[in-house]
mmCIF file of C-alpha atoms in Angstrom:
data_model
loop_
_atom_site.group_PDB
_atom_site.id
_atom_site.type_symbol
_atom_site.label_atom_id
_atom_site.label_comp_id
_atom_site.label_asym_id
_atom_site.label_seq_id
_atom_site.Cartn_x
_atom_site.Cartn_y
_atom_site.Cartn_z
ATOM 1 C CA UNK X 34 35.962 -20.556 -22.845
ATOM 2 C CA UNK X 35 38.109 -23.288 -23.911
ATOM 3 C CA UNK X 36 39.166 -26.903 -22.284
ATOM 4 C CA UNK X 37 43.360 -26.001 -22.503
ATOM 5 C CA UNK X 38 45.700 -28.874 -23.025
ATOM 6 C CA UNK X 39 49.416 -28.959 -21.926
ATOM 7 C CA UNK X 40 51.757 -30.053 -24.920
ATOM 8 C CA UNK X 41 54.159 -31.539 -22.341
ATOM 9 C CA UNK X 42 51.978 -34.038 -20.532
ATOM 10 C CA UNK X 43 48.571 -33.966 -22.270
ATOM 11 C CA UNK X 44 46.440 -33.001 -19.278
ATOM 12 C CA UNK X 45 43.703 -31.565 -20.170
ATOM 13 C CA UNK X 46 42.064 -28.772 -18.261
ATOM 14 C CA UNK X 47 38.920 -27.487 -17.142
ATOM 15 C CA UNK X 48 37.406 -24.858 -19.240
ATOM 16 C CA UNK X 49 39.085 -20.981 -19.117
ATOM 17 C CA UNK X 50 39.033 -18.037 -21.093
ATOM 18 C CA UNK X 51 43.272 -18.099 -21.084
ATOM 19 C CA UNK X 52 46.022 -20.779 -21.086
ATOM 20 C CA UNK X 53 46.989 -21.169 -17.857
ATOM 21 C CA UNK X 54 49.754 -20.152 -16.401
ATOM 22 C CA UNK X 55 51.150 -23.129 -15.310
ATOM 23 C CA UNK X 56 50.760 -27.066 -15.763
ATOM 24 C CA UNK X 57 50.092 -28.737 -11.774
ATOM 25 C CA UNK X 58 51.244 -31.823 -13.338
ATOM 26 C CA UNK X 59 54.758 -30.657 -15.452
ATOM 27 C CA UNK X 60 55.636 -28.730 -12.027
ATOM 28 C CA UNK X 61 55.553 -31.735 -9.943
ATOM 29 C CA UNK X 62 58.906 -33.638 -9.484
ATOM 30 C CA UNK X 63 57.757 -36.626 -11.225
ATOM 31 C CA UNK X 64 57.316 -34.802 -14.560
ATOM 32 C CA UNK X 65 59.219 -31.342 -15.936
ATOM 33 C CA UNK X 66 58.789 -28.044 -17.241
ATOM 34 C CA UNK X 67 60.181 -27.517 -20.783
ATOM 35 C CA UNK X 68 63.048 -25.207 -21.017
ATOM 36 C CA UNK X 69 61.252 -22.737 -23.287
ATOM 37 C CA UNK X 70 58.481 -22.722 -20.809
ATOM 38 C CA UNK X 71 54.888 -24.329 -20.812
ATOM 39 C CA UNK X 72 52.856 -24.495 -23.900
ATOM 40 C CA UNK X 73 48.940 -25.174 -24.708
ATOM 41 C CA UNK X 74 46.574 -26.315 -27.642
ATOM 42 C CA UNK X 75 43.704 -27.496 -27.920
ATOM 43 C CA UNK X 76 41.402 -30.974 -29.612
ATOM 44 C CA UNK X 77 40.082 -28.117 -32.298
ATOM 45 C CA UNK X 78 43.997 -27.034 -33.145
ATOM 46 C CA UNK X 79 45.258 -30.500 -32.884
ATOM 47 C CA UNK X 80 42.339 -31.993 -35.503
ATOM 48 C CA UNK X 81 43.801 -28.640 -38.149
ATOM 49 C CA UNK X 82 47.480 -30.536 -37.984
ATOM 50 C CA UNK X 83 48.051 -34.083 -39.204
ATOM 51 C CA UNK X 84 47.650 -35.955 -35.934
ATOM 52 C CA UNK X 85 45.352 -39.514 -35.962
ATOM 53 C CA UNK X 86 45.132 -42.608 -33.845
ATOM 54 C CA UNK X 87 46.455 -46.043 -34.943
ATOM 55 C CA UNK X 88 44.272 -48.752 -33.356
ATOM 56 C CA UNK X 89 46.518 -52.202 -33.334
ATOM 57 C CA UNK X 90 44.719 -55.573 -32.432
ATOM 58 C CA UNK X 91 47.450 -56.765 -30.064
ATOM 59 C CA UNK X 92 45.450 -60.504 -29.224
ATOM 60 C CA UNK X 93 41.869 -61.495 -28.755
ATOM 61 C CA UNK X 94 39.265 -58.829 -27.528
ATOM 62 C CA UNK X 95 42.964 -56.288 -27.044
ATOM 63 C CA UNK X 96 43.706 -53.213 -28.843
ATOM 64 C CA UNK X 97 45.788 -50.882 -28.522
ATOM 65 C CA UNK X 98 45.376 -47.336 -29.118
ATOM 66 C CA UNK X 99 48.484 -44.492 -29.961
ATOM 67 C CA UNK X 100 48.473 -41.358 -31.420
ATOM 68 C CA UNK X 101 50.700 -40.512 -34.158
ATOM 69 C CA UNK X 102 53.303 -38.319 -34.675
ATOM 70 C CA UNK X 103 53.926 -38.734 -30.784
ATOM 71 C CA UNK X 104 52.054 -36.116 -28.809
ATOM 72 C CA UNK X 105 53.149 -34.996 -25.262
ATOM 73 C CA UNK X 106 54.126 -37.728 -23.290
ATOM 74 C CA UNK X 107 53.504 -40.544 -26.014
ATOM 75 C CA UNK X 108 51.595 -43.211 -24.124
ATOM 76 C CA UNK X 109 49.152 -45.955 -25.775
ATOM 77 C CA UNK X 110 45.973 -46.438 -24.388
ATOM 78 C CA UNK X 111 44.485 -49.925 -24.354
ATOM 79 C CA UNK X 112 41.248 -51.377 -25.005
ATOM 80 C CA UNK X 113 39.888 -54.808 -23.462
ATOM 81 C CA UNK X 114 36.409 -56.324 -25.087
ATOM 82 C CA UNK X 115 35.535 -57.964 -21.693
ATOM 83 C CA UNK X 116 32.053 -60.763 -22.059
ATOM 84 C CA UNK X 117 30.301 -57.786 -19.699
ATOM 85 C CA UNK X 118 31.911 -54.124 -20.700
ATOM 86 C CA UNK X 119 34.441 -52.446 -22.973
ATOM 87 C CA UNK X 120 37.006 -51.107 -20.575
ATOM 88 C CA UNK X 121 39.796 -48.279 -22.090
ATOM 89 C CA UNK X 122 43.005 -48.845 -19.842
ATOM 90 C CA UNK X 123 44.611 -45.696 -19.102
ATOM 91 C CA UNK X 124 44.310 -43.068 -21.906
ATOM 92 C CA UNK X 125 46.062 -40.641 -24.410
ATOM 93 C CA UNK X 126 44.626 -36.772 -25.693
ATOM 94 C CA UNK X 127 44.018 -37.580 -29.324
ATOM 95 C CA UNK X 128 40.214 -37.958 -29.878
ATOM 96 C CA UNK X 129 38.307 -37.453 -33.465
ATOM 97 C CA UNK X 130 35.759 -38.638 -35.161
ATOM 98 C CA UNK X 131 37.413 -41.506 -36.663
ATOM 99 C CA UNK X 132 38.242 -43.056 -33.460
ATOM 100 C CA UNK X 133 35.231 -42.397 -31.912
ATOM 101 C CA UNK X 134 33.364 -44.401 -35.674
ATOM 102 C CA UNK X 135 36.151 -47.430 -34.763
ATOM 103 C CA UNK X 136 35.777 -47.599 -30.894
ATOM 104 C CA UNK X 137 32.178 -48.040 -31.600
ATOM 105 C CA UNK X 138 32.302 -51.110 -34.109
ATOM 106 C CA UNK X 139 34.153 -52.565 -31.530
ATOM 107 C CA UNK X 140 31.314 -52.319 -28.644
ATOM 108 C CA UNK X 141 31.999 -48.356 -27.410
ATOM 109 C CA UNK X 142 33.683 -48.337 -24.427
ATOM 110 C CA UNK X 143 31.568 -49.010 -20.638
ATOM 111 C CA UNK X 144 34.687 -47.462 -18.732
ATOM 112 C CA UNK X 145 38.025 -46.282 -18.246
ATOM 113 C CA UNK X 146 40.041 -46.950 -16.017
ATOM 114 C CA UNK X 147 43.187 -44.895 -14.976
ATOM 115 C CA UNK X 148 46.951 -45.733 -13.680
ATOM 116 C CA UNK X 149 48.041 -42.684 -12.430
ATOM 117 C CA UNK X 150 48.015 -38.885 -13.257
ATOM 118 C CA UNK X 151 49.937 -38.620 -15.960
ATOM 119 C CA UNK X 152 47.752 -40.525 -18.223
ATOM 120 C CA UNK X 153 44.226 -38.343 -17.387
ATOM 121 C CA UNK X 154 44.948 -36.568 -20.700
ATOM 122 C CA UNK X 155 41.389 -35.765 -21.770
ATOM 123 C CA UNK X 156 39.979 -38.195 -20.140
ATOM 124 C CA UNK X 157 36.833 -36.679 -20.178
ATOM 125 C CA UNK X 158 36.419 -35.865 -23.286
ATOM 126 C CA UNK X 159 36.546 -39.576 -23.973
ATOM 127 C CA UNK X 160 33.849 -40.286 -21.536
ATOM 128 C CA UNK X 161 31.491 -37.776 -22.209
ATOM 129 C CA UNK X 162 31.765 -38.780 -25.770
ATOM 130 C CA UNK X 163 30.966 -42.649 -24.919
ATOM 131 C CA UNK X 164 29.121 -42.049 -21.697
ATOM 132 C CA UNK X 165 31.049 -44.226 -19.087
ATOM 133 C CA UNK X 166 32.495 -43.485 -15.623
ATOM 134 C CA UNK X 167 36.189 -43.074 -15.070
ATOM 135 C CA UNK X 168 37.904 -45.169 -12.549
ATOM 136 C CA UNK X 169 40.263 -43.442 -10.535
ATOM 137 C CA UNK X 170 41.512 -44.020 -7.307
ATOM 138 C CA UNK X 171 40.902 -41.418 -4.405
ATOM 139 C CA UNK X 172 44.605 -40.775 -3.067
ATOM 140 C CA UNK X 173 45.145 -38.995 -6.609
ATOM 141 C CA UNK X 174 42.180 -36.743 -6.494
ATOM 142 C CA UNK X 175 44.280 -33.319 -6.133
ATOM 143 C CA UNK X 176 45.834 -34.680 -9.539
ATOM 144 C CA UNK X 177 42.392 -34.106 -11.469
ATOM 145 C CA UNK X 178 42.697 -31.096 -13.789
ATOM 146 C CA UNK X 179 39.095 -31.140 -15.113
ATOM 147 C CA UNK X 180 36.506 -32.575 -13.210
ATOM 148 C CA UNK X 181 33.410 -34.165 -14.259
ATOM 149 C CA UNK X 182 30.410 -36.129 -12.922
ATOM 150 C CA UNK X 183 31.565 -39.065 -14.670
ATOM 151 C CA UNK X 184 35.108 -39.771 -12.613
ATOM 152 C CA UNK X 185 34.235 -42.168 -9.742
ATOM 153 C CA UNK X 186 36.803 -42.206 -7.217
ATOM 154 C CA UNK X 187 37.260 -45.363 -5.818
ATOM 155 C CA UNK X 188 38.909 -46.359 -2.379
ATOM 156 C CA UNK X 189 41.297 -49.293 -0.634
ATOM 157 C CA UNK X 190 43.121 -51.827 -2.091
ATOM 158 C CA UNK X 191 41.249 -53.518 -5.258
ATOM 159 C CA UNK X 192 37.855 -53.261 -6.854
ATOM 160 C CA UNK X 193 36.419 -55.315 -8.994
ATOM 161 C CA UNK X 194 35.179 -53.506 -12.685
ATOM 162 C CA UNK X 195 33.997 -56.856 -13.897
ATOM 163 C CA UNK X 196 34.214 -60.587 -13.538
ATOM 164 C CA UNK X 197 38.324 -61.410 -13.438
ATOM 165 C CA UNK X 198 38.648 -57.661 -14.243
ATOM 166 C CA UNK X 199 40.294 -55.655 -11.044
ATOM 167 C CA UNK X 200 42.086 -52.890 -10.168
ATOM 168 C CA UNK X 201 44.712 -52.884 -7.700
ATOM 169 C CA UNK X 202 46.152 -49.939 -5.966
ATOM 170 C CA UNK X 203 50.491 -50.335 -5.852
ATOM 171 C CA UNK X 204 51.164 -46.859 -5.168
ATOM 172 C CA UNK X 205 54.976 -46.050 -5.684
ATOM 173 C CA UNK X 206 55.336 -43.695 -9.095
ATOM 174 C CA UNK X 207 52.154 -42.408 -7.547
ATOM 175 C CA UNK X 208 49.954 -42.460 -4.029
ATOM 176 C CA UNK X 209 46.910 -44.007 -5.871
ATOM 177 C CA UNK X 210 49.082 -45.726 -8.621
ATOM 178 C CA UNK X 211 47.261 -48.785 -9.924
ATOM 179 C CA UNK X 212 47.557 -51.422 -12.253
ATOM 180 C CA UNK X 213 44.854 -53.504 -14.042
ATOM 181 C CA UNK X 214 44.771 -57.259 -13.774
ATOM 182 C CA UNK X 215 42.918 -59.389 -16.655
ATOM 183 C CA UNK X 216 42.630 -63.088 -15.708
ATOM 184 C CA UNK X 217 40.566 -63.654 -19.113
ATOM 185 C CA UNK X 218 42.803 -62.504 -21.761
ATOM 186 C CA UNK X 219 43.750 -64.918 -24.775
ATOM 187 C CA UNK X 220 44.522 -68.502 -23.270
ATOM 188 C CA UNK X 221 43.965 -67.755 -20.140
ATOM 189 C CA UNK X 222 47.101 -66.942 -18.598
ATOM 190 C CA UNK X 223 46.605 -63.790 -17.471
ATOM 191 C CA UNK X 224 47.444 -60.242 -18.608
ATOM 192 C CA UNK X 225 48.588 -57.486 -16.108
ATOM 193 C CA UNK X 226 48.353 -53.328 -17.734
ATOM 194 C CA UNK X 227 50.865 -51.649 -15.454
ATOM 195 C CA UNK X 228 50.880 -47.956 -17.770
ATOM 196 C CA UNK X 229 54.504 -47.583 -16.072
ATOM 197 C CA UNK X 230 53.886 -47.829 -12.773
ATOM 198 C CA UNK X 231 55.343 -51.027 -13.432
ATOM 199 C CA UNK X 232 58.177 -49.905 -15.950
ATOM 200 C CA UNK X 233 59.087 -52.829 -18.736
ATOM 201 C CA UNK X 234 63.112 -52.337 -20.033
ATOM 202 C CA UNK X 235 64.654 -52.207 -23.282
ATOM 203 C CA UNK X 236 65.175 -56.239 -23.435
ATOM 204 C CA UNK X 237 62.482 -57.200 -22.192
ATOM 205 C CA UNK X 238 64.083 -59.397 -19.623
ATOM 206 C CA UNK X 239 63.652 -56.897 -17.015
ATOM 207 C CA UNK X 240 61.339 -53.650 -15.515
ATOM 208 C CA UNK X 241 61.477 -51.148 -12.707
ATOM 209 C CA UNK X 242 59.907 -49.007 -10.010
ATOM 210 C CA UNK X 243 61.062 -44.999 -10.480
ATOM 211 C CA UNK X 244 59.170 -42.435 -8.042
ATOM 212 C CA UNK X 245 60.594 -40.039 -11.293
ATOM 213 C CA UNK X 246 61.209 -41.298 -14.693
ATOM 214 C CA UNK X 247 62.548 -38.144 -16.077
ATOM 215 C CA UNK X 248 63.945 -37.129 -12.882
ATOM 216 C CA UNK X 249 65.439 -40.350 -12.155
ATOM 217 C CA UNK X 250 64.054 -40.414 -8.129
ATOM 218 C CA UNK X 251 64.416 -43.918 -7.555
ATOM 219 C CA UNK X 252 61.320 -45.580 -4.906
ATOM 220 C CA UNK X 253 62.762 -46.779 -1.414
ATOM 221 C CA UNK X 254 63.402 -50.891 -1.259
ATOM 222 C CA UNK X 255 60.821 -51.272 1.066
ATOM 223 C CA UNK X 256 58.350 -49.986 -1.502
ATOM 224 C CA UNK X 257 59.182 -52.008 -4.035
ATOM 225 C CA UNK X 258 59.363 -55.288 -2.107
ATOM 226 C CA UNK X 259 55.681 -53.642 -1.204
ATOM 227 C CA UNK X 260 54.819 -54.007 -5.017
ATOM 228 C CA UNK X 261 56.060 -57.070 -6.153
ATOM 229 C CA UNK X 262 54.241 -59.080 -2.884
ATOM 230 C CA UNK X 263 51.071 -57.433 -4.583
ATOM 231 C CA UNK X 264 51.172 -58.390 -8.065
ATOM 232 C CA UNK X 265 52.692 -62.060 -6.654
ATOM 233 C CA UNK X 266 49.307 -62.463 -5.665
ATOM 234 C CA UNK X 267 47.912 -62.322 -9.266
ATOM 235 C CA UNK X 268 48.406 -65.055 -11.979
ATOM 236 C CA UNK X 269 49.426 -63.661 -15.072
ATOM 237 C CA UNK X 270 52.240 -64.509 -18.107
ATOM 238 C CA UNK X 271 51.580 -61.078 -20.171
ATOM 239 C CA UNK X 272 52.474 -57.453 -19.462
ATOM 240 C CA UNK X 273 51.645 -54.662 -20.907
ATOM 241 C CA UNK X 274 53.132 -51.416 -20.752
ATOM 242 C CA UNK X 275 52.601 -47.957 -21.814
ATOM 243 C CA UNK X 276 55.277 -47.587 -24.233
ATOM 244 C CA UNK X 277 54.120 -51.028 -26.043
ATOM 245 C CA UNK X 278 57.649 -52.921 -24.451
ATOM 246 C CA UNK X 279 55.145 -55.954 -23.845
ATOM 247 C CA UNK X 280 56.251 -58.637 -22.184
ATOM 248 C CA UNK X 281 54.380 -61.546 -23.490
ATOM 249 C CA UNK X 282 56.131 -64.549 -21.510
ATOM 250 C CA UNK X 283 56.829 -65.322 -17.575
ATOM 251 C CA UNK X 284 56.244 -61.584 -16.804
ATOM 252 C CA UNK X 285 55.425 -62.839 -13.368
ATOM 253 C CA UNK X 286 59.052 -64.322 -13.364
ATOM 254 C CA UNK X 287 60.759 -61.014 -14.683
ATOM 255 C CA UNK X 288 58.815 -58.600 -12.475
ATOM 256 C CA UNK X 289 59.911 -60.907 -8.859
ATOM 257 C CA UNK X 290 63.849 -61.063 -10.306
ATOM 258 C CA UNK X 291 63.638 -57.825 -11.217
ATOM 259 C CA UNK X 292 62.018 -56.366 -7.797
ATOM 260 C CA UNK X 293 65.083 -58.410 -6.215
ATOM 261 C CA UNK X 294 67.812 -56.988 -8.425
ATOM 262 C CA UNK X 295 66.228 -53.340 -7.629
ATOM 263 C CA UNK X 296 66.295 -54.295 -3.885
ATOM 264 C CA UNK X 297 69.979 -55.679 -3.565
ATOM 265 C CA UNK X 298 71.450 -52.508 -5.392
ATOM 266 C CA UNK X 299 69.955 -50.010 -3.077
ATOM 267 C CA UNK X 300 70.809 -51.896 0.129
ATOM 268 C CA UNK X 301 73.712 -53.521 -0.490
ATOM 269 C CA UNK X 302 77.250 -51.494 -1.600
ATOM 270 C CA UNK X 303 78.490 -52.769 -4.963
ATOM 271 C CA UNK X 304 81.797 -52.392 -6.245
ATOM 272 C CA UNK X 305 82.332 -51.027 -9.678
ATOM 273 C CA UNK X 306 82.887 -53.387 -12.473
ATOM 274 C CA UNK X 307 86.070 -52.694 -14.925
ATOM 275 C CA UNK X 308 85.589 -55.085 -17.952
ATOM 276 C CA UNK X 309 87.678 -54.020 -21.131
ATOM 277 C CA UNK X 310 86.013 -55.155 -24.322
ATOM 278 C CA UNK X 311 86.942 -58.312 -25.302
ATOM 279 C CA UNK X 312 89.478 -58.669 -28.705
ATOM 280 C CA UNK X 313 88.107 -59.966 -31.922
ATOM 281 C CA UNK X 314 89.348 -63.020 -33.155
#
């Protein structure tokens, strides 16, 4: 019997004596099915090849955490040394012994806490290794792959994990989609970990909602004016993201602008623009 992981999106699954024959989450809209078909491994065949984490102190009491070469989806998981608990925001598939040696100079980890679906990975082999509950919240429950005593579903709008430490539900990219809101970080400005529910750009200057990143579904305006009321709640000048585009300045600022941008261009008709390259001089 053997816990199966999809080389796609990283899910892990519960134990079987076969691969499966299909991924739940690669099927759904919001993620994809390879053209040559699905395809499994495993932690054992994936410590045999010349994978390893790189753990990156990205400010005070913040790492974060990314496996390399790129596996599956290619996420970084983060870690935040809160006064009360070691929390592990979102998380990737990659787990050996050297991480688990590392993790624990830095205080273990007291919980994890999930943005949406596609980030469960092996989730529990993470906390059944350091012995902490998983936070996920209860409108992505079907999503769950392998279940375990140690994922705590939690319900409504926010909870608290610790002392200026809270989740927040947004929904959009997913039902239960949440983000994580640190109001202690370095300086004091706040630090909001959106995984990509909350999707930073290229530049920096700007993010966006997608129901479907690969698909390229867009989320309906009224969704995303939904969003960006909840995070304007929230103080914060940092954001990190899944991919590592970190926005380290007036985050609030870019996601408001951007929310507003996103809004206008589905409800209002734009004309194309024409603009020829300008002529060197």
């Amino acid at each position: 019997m053997t816990h199966y992981i999809c080389q796609t999106c990283g899910t892990q699954y519960a134990q079987q004596e076969h691969p499966p024959s299909k991924c739940d989450i690669c099927l759904d809209e919001r993620q994809y099915v390879k053209p040559a078909g699905q395809e499994w491994t495993t932690l054992a065949a994936m410590h045999q090849q010349n994978f390893h984490n790189v753990i990156t102190k990205e400010e005070a009491c913040l790492y974060s955490i990314t496996t390399q070469p790129a596996f599956a989806i290619g996420q970084s998981a983060y870690l935040i040394q809160h006064p009360q608990m070691n929390v592990l925001w979102d998380c990737i598939t990659y787990l050996d012994p050297d991480t688990i040696h590392t993790l624990t100079e830095k205080g273990g980890i007291q919980a994890i806490a999930l943005s949406h679906p596609h980030y469960y990975s092996s989730q529990v082999e993470w906390a059944e290794r350091f012995d902490c509950p998983i936070y996920i919240h209860e409108d992505d429950k079907a999503w769950v792959m392998r279940p375990s005593s140690h994922i705590q579903f939690w319900s409504g709008e926010q909870i608290e994990l610790a002392p200026g430490l809270t989740l927040h539900r947004l929904g959009g990219h997913f039902l239960g989609g949440s983000v994580l809101h640190w109001a202690g970080n370095e300086g004091g400005l706040g630090a909001l970990f959106t995984g990509d529910i909350i999707q930073s750009l290229p530049d920096l200057n700007w993010v966006s909602f997608m129901y479907s990143y690969p698909n390229l579904i867009p989320l309906p305006a009224i969704k995303v004016r939904e969003m960006a009321d909840r995070v304007g709640s929230l103080t914060f000048e940092t954001l990190y993201h899944a991919f590592k585009r970190n926005i380290k300045k007036q985050a609030y600022e870019v996601i408001q602008r951007s929310a507003t941008r996103y809004i206008e261009a589905l409800t209002e008709e734009r004309a194309p623009t024409h603009r020829s390259p300008q002529k060197q001089t």
